[in-house]
Amino acid sequence: MWVRFAALQIARVLLITLIAGLLGAALVRFSPGFDVDERDLDTRLSSASHAADAEARAGERNLLSFYGQWLLCALHGDYGNSRAMNRPVGELIRERLPLTARTMAVGGAIGLLAGFLGAAAAVWKRSRLMENILGPGNGLLLAAPPAVVALLFLWLNIDPALAIAAAVSPYVFRYAHNLLRESASSAHVVTARARGLGEGRIFLAHVFVPALPQLAALGGIVASVAFGAAIPVEVICDRPGIGQLAWQAAVARDMPVLVAITMLVTALILVVNAAAEIALAGVSTEAA
Amino acid sequence: MTAALQRAAAGILILLALAAVGSLWFPVSASAQSRNAIDAAPSMRYPLGTDELGRDRLARVLCGLRLSFLLAPAAACLSTALAALIGGIAGWYGGAIERIAMAAADLFVSLPWLFLLITVRAVLPLNVSPLVSIGVTFLLLGMLGWAAPARVARARVRAIAGSDYFLQARAAGTGGVRLFLRHLLPNLGPILAAQFWICVPVYIISEANLGLLGLGVADPLVSLGGMVRELSSESSLMTRPWILAPAGVLVMATACVHFARLKKEEV
């Protein structure tokens, strides 16, 4: 049963990633200037050369065949050439991925920890004061655009990864707080409290552990929010990562780069989500 | 505390909205330049100083606020309507239609919002007139933000379609249109209203992010995002702290929308 569920999840990830690629390819195909080549403007070429170029590009006009060709090349590690940077897209991504991965990992981990600890403290202590401080504080963080936070951190010489943490933590806090509070108000927790168990033990054994599988779903939220925040953070702090590359590609309308990043990001987030769901299903099967 | 916070947030929002509307009769235009007051510090005449072109920052903040308060809800309306349509059809018909609609929603939700926005924005012309750039920016926000509300709408439609009163209405021979108009739509209203209010602050922030990245509303039209862009040319926070005012107003307006819609148990 669990294996079937895992296989279905993997198939779903593959299918949605392929659809994301198809949508990306559709954007490339229908973007303005798709059918224009700078060789068309070269007056040294004869009309026969121009006609040969046009014929060579004609095959790309059909969206499905264009996507099929692109996918075939992508499977061989060739994601095409960046129009703006005149370099292979794969090379650009390989060069910039480590920096973004590091920033996202550090920022995501700090944001996850801060959001979770805040939510745990609010639920564990059951203090009105703490809820009244953490709740509005979280609301203010949610209202601050990551680009503005990145600017402030740049002025204050604070590591840009913390700007990503500031973007991630309010989402984690809200999700974890709702989940832990729901878990804390369940009947078995009320019974445990009535039997005189200590608050620490109640929180760890009866609130946190039962909510743990659902907390795994935070992985997808963290990955998505962290990458979304990485774009303005890398642009503003001038860090040569994937976020900055995505922005440069958007400004220069460099669609091959955008398609490759779309597929990469979709696959990353779907894999994290699927891993959480498979783990959740595994725990449920074991419990049953 | 929650009630007090909600009241305060609603009060500030009303004041900001009044100021934004009142600025239509403001004596200084947002685009009027004063060549004698370039980059001026705050004064009685210019309470928030002027920018590098000698334009009154307060007039521009109020103008940007008006744009955000007008167009973010309009974009949220579009998203909510699309969500009701797609989520409603998916929940109503079920089967393959539901699976396809939810796969599309999964795809939209799994992609980081800002990345999705800049990718689609890249396909559209960047060198357009300012008015078109406003339309493009907020239309994009409205058209791309349907996925998360659609999932909620679909779940609600499924719940309503499986409820006792709905089954009874069907058993009594109520037709499809009447079922939809009398029993489904009124019960979907509160959920859609909540989704609308969730979208509004998200769109204000997204416009600000796009503006700061140079992909939002184009000059000379004013938006809060475009004004926040002014900050990126500053090297220090201490030399001219008053230029932070647009960012402060942006965060305050967004936070107030967020707090004003909170339920008691949600803070």
XYZ file of C-alpha atoms in Angstrom:
555
model
C 0.000 0.000 0.000
C 2.732 2.414 1.080
C 4.924 1.472 -1.894
C 2.008 2.123 -4.256
C 1.442 5.511 -2.632
C 5.151 6.356 -2.970
C 5.122 5.319 -6.647
C 2.040 7.491 -7.266
C 3.705 10.450 -5.593
C 6.855 10.043 -7.709
C 4.720 9.780 -10.870
C 2.854 12.933 -9.816
C 6.139 14.814 -9.302
C 7.366 13.749 -12.745
C 4.080 14.642 -14.434
C 3.775 18.094 -12.852
C 7.458 18.850 -13.574
C 6.907 17.901 -17.224
C 3.782 20.101 -17.345
C 5.809 22.954 -15.810
C 8.403 22.428 -18.539
C 5.685 22.430 -21.205
C 4.240 25.681 -19.848
C 7.749 27.126 -19.757
C 8.334 26.017 -23.329
C 4.999 27.604 -24.296
C 6.234 30.871 -22.775
C 9.436 30.606 -24.823
C 7.550 29.735 -27.984
C 5.059 32.584 -27.709
C 7.357 35.220 -26.225
C 7.916 38.280 -28.426
C 10.974 37.930 -30.624
C 11.009 34.107 -30.562
C 11.180 33.831 -34.334
C 13.768 36.558 -34.736
C 17.467 35.859 -35.119
C 20.138 38.527 -35.242
C 21.498 36.770 -38.336
C 18.377 38.101 -40.106
C 19.869 41.577 -39.795
C 23.236 40.529 -41.243
C 23.337 42.125 -44.710
C 26.410 40.086 -45.671
C 24.280 36.903 -45.834
C 22.526 36.042 -49.076
C 18.771 35.574 -49.335
C 19.400 31.843 -49.740
C 21.168 31.799 -46.340
C 18.303 33.700 -44.735
C 15.842 31.244 -46.268
C 17.885 28.292 -44.961
C 17.919 29.841 -41.466
C 14.158 30.407 -41.583
C 13.642 26.799 -42.662
C 15.843 25.552 -39.816
C 13.743 27.548 -37.331
C 10.443 26.425 -38.848
C 10.601 23.145 -36.918
C 10.566 25.100 -33.667
C 7.226 26.782 -34.444
C 5.214 23.724 -33.421
C 5.059 23.901 -29.624
C 5.007 20.155 -28.992
C 7.874 19.372 -31.326
C 9.806 22.320 -29.878
C 9.212 21.004 -26.337
C 10.043 17.445 -27.402
C 13.361 18.584 -28.849
C 14.104 20.685 -25.791
C 13.289 17.783 -23.452
C 15.436 15.382 -25.459
C 18.380 17.765 -25.234
C 17.691 18.372 -21.522
C 17.859 14.628 -20.864
C 21.375 14.725 -22.302
C 22.289 17.634 -20.026
C 21.908 20.295 -22.734
C 19.427 22.955 -21.627
C 20.183 25.245 -24.537
C 22.089 28.498 -24.606
C 21.371 31.645 -22.653
C 20.484 34.351 -25.179
C 21.556 37.193 -22.908
C 24.767 35.690 -21.533
C 25.657 33.596 -24.565
C 26.633 30.636 -22.429
C 25.160 27.155 -21.921
C 22.275 27.293 -19.429
C 23.459 24.117 -17.669
C 26.851 25.708 -17.028
C 25.241 28.880 -15.607
C 23.027 26.866 -13.277
C 25.857 24.601 -12.092
C 27.977 27.662 -11.381
C 25.321 29.482 -9.349
C 23.466 26.644 -7.654
C 25.865 26.101 -4.699
C 25.567 29.692 -3.457
C 21.762 29.705 -3.590
C 21.562 26.224 -2.076
C 23.778 27.351 0.811
C 21.845 30.597 1.394
C 18.496 28.802 1.180
C 19.672 25.998 3.489
C 21.045 28.380 6.138
C 18.157 30.884 5.877
C 15.532 28.137 5.654
C 16.959 26.261 8.654
C 17.149 29.406 10.815
C 13.647 30.498 9.738
C 12.276 27.007 10.392
C 13.866 26.870 13.831
C 12.820 30.409 14.806
C 9.236 29.944 13.576
C 8.887 26.555 15.208
C 10.422 27.631 18.527
C 8.137 30.697 18.602
C 5.067 28.537 17.933
C 6.184 25.912 20.470
C 6.808 28.581 23.125
C 3.385 30.167 22.504
C 1.579 26.811 22.761
C 3.687 25.263 25.539
C 3.654 28.216 27.912
C -0.002 28.986 27.161
C 0.818 32.562 28.068
C -1.443 35.317 26.788
C 1.455 37.763 26.906
C 3.611 35.568 24.689
C 0.782 35.094 22.174
C 0.213 38.853 22.153
C 3.878 39.551 21.407
C 4.570 36.730 18.958
C 1.313 37.074 16.989
C 1.622 40.752 15.989
C 5.398 40.358 15.540
C 4.713 37.557 13.114
C 2.114 39.691 11.321
C 4.654 42.493 10.892
C 7.217 40.078 9.435
C 4.561 38.779 7.017
C 3.854 42.362 5.938
C 7.497 43.224 5.200
C 8.485 42.551 1.562
C 11.656 40.382 1.460
C 13.235 42.994 -0.840
C 12.890 45.693 1.847
C 14.184 43.348 4.564
C 17.169 42.477 2.360
C 17.938 46.188 1.911
C 17.778 46.825 5.641
C 20.050 43.857 6.317
C 22.467 45.062 3.654
C 22.717 48.458 5.360
C 23.159 46.843 8.745
C 25.810 44.405 7.418
C 23.757 41.368 8.384
C 24.162 38.060 6.518
C 21.598 37.977 3.625
C 20.672 34.424 4.639
C 18.937 35.991 7.635
C 16.678 37.969 5.271
C 15.535 34.591 3.918
C 15.057 33.405 7.508
C 12.919 36.508 8.176
C 10.738 35.611 5.179
C 10.422 31.929 6.110
C 9.807 32.156 9.870
C 6.330 33.809 9.829
C 4.949 31.084 7.541
C 6.472 28.366 9.732
C 5.166 30.074 12.871
C 1.614 30.321 11.531
C 1.485 26.727 10.297
C 3.221 25.210 13.348
C 1.203 27.343 15.764
C -2.131 26.220 14.294
C -1.027 22.600 14.224
C 0.406 22.524 17.757
C -2.575 24.398 19.189
C -4.958 21.936 17.578
C -2.896 19.068 18.950
C -2.763 20.702 22.409
C -6.540 20.998 22.592
C -7.205 17.324 21.801
C -8.937 15.109 24.361
C -5.888 13.001 25.295
C -3.908 16.140 26.191
C -6.718 17.387 28.450
C -6.777 13.929 30.099
C -2.992 13.949 30.562
C -3.197 17.403 32.162
C -6.037 16.263 34.430
C -3.879 13.347 35.563
C -1.223 15.794 36.679
C 1.503 15.280 34.054
C 4.091 18.065 33.827
C 3.652 20.681 31.085
C 7.034 19.804 29.531
C 6.189 16.133 29.242
C 2.698 16.866 27.940
C 4.130 19.132 25.250
C 6.862 16.741 24.128
C 5.035 13.415 24.330
C 1.414 14.398 23.650
C 1.495 17.584 21.600
C 4.749 17.656 19.630
C 5.173 13.970 18.728
C 1.615 13.460 17.360
C 1.981 16.641 15.277
C 5.442 15.667 13.981
C 4.359 13.910 10.742
C 2.237 16.901 9.712
C 5.076 19.255 10.586
C 7.103 17.465 7.887
C 4.861 19.229 5.350
C 6.666 22.426 6.325
C 9.558 21.311 4.090
C 7.703 22.285 0.931
C 6.571 25.635 2.362
C 10.108 26.439 3.504
C 11.645 25.544 0.109
C 9.067 27.589 -1.809
C 9.208 30.685 0.417
C 13.022 30.512 0.684
C 13.470 30.476 -3.097
C 10.890 33.250 -3.535
C 12.823 35.366 -1.031
C 16.200 34.417 -2.539
C 15.353 36.331 -5.741
C 15.162 39.874 -4.265
C 17.792 39.057 -1.632
C 20.364 37.993 -4.241
C 19.491 40.877 -6.551
C 19.770 43.511 -3.837
C 22.822 42.036 -2.121
C 24.468 41.385 -5.531
C 25.016 37.674 -4.894
C 25.592 35.579 -8.040
C 23.067 32.826 -7.315
C 20.087 31.249 -9.075
C 17.742 33.975 -7.756
C 19.839 36.689 -9.367
C 20.080 34.601 -12.541
C 16.266 34.275 -12.650
C 15.894 38.052 -12.307
C 18.546 38.766 -14.968
C 16.829 36.279 -17.280
C 13.439 37.923 -16.635
C 14.753 41.420 -17.356
C 16.630 40.254 -20.471
C 13.707 37.974 -21.503
C 16.149 35.078 -21.580
C 13.505 32.364 -21.826
C 15.748 29.234 -22.078
C 17.213 30.150 -18.675
C 13.756 30.766 -17.194
C 12.426 27.414 -18.462
C 15.379 25.534 -16.971
C 15.008 27.319 -13.615
C 11.217 26.732 -13.648
C 11.728 22.989 -14.044
C 14.493 22.916 -11.443
C 12.472 24.816 -8.839
C 9.240 22.910 -9.548
C 11.063 19.591 -9.228
C 12.808 20.677 -6.006
C 9.623 21.806 -4.274
C 7.538 18.871 -5.483
C 10.222 16.396 -4.374
C 10.327 17.970 -0.893
C 6.506 17.871 -0.687
C 6.341 14.289 -1.977
C 9.032 13.151 0.497
C 6.971 14.653 3.340
C 3.775 12.970 2.116
C 5.503 9.606 1.631
C 6.969 9.853 5.151
C 3.530 10.783 6.516
C 1.940 7.816 4.740
C 4.716 5.552 6.072
C 4.068 6.684 9.655
C 0.286 6.247 9.236
C 0.759 2.725 7.795
C 3.043 1.785 10.675
C 0.613 3.197 13.241
C -2.260 1.245 11.653
C -5.741 42.108 22.668
C -6.911 40.645 19.355
C -10.015 42.827 19.317
C -7.967 45.925 20.241
C -5.406 45.096 17.551
C -8.173 44.591 15.000
C -9.821 47.885 15.918
C -6.509 49.766 15.778
C -5.624 48.166 12.425
C -9.045 48.986 10.972
C -8.738 52.564 12.284
C -5.298 53.060 10.700
C -6.541 51.534 7.441
C -9.470 53.935 7.335
C -7.125 56.876 8.017
C -4.723 55.722 5.286
C -7.594 55.243 2.833
C -8.983 58.698 3.677
C -5.529 60.232 3.240
C -5.081 58.432 -0.078
C -8.465 59.617 -1.362
C -8.016 63.088 0.147
C -4.689 63.448 -1.656
C -6.696 63.942 -4.856
C -7.236 67.489 -3.544
C -3.656 67.780 -2.228
C -2.171 71.150 -3.295
C 1.035 69.497 -4.577
C 0.915 67.019 -7.461
C 2.865 63.759 -7.161
C 4.652 64.494 -10.423
C 5.289 68.229 -9.929
C 9.011 68.980 -9.748
C 10.574 71.708 -7.671
C 14.048 72.457 -9.038
C 14.906 74.467 -5.956
C 14.321 71.525 -3.659
C 16.177 68.506 -5.042
C 16.651 65.748 -2.435
C 15.375 68.158 0.225
C 15.132 67.177 3.883
C 11.724 67.192 5.620
C 10.320 70.679 6.166
C 6.962 72.353 6.736
C 6.449 72.531 2.989
C 7.628 68.976 2.291
C 6.918 66.875 5.420
C 8.724 63.814 3.995
C 11.262 65.730 1.907
C 11.658 65.454 -1.855
C 13.238 62.886 -4.167
C 16.170 63.320 -6.581
C 13.857 65.002 -9.103
C 12.454 67.441 -6.544
C 9.056 65.737 -6.233
C 7.156 65.861 -2.945
C 7.595 62.482 -1.241
C 4.407 62.745 0.840
C 2.272 63.455 -2.241
C 3.889 60.494 -3.962
C 3.369 58.147 -0.985
C -0.330 59.066 -0.866
C -0.635 58.609 -4.617
C 1.089 55.185 -4.408
C -1.172 54.210 -1.536
C -4.236 55.143 -3.602
C -3.021 52.941 -6.420
C -2.352 50.007 -4.074
C -5.702 50.379 -2.292
C -7.513 50.520 -5.621
C -5.739 47.907 -7.682
C -4.731 45.267 -5.112
C -8.402 44.644 -4.191
C -9.297 44.664 -7.910
C -6.636 42.005 -8.566
C -7.833 40.063 -5.505
C -11.395 40.208 -6.919
C -10.159 38.720 -10.188
C -8.238 35.935 -8.373
C -11.216 35.118 -6.176
C -13.581 35.028 -9.160
C -11.198 32.717 -11.055
C -10.793 30.566 -7.943
C -14.563 30.311 -7.506
C -14.961 29.348 -11.148
C -12.143 26.783 -11.348
C -12.543 25.431 -7.803
C -16.321 25.372 -8.206
C -16.212 23.441 -11.487
C -13.606 21.027 -10.078
C -15.610 20.382 -6.914
C -18.943 20.187 -8.728
C -17.988 17.805 -11.519
C -15.218 15.817 -9.786
C -13.413 13.025 -11.682
C -10.947 13.886 -14.406
C -11.904 17.589 -14.452
C -11.124 17.854 -10.746
C -7.826 16.004 -11.119
C -6.675 18.231 -13.983
C -7.738 21.435 -12.206
C -6.035 20.392 -8.975
C -2.839 19.345 -10.798
C -2.751 22.821 -12.338
C -3.374 24.348 -8.906
C -0.573 22.178 -7.432
C 1.776 23.436 -10.105
C 0.915 27.082 -9.469
C 1.121 26.674 -5.700
C 4.413 24.784 -5.791
C 6.183 27.490 -7.789
C 7.457 30.374 -5.674
C 5.044 33.274 -6.186
C 7.625 35.916 -7.025
C 9.432 33.618 -9.451
C 6.165 32.847 -11.229
C 5.414 36.563 -11.472
C 8.780 37.577 -12.901
C 8.753 34.646 -15.340
C 5.370 35.545 -16.799
C 6.197 39.270 -16.629
C 9.280 38.543 -18.750
C 7.113 37.357 -21.620
C 5.192 40.613 -21.699
C 6.722 43.787 -23.088
C 8.794 45.739 -20.572
C 8.930 49.002 -22.528
C 5.230 49.851 -22.308
C 3.421 53.020 -21.311
C 3.064 53.583 -17.545
C -0.696 53.001 -17.631
C -0.264 49.681 -19.439
C 2.453 48.687 -16.950
C -0.032 49.190 -14.084
C -2.623 47.102 -15.902
C -0.099 44.368 -16.731
C 1.269 44.228 -13.173
C -2.057 43.941 -11.383
C -3.698 41.789 -14.066
C -0.817 39.337 -13.699
C -1.231 39.310 -9.927
C -4.939 38.647 -10.339
C -4.552 35.951 -12.954
C -1.746 34.035 -11.273
C -3.114 34.080 -7.736
C -6.113 31.805 -8.300
C -4.528 28.487 -7.290
C -4.545 28.547 -3.475
C -8.072 30.027 -3.191
C -9.295 27.529 -5.827
C -8.192 24.612 -3.643
C -10.172 26.047 -0.731
C -13.207 26.741 -2.945
C -13.122 23.224 -4.367
C -12.972 21.674 -0.883
C -15.916 23.822 0.223
C -17.974 22.950 -2.882
C -17.319 19.249 -2.230
C -18.395 19.665 1.389
C -21.582 21.525 0.395
C -22.394 19.023 -2.364
C -22.157 16.198 0.171
C -24.189 17.945 2.882
C -27.625 16.742 3.982
C -29.561 19.859 2.988
C -28.014 19.805 -0.460
C -28.863 16.128 -0.976
C -32.379 16.844 0.219
C -32.718 19.730 -2.230
C -31.542 17.457 -5.047
C -33.891 14.689 -3.942
C -36.735 17.220 -3.991
C -35.979 17.777 -7.667
C -34.328 21.186 -7.474
C -32.689 22.025 -10.793
C -28.970 22.585 -11.344
C -29.148 26.364 -11.757
C -31.333 26.833 -8.687
C -29.094 24.500 -6.686
C -26.107 26.568 -7.712
C -27.674 29.981 -7.094
C -29.682 29.245 -3.939
C -27.680 26.582 -2.142
C -24.093 26.650 -3.355
C -23.191 30.276 -4.015
C -24.483 31.804 -0.740
C -22.573 29.173 1.260
C -19.417 29.724 -0.753
C -19.521 33.479 -0.067
C -17.779 33.603 3.339
C -14.933 31.353 2.145
C -14.419 33.493 -0.955
C -14.525 36.692 1.110
C -11.797 35.287 3.390
C -9.685 34.347 0.359
C -10.166 37.842 -1.050
C -8.834 39.434 2.155
C -5.883 37.024 2.211
C -4.977 38.027 -1.356
C -5.041 41.822 -0.825
C -1.903 42.179 1.389
C -0.097 39.528 -0.652
C -0.661 41.574 -3.819
C 0.440 44.828 -2.197
C 3.698 43.136 -1.115
C 4.153 41.460 -4.507
C 3.794 44.794 -6.311
C 6.425 46.229 -3.953
C 8.806 43.351 -4.674
C 8.253 43.674 -8.415
C 8.729 47.447 -8.185
C 12.000 47.052 -6.319
C 13.213 44.608 -8.972
C 12.291 47.082 -11.722
C 9.488 44.923 -13.124
C 6.513 46.750 -11.635
C 4.697 49.988 -12.378
C 6.783 52.251 -14.616
C 7.723 55.895 -13.979
C 6.305 58.554 -13.954
C 3.293 56.798 -12.387
C 3.717 56.253 -8.677
C 3.392 52.988 -6.794
C 4.652 52.071 -3.351
C 6.900 49.441 -4.948
C 8.393 51.981 -7.317
C 9.011 54.369 -4.409
C 10.705 51.679 -2.337
C 13.094 51.276 -5.269
C 14.560 54.630 -4.316
C 16.051 52.890 -1.278
C 18.271 50.638 -3.394
C 20.468 53.579 -4.404
C 21.141 54.483 -0.775
C 24.340 53.226 0.811
C 23.470 53.996 4.402
C 20.431 54.083 6.609
C 21.607 57.001 8.712
C 22.217 59.752 6.158
C 18.572 60.305 5.095
C 16.308 58.151 7.287
C 13.128 59.881 6.028
C 13.408 58.066 2.691
C 12.313 54.971 4.607
C 8.824 56.512 4.898
C 7.365 54.810 1.779
C 8.599 51.419 3.027
C 7.169 52.182 6.479
C 3.771 53.121 5.030
C 3.824 49.992 2.864
C 4.548 47.683 5.824
C 1.993 49.477 8.013
C -0.769 49.310 5.379
C -0.091 45.628 4.659
C 0.128 44.713 8.347
C -3.143 46.569 9.033
C -4.958 44.676 6.265
C -3.531 41.457 7.751
C -4.530 42.275 11.341
C -7.949 43.692 10.448
C -9.076 40.415 8.880
C -7.774 38.140 11.661
C -10.192 35.955 13.525
C -10.008 35.851 17.286
C -8.091 32.560 17.379
C -5.731 33.395 14.557
C -3.187 35.988 15.782
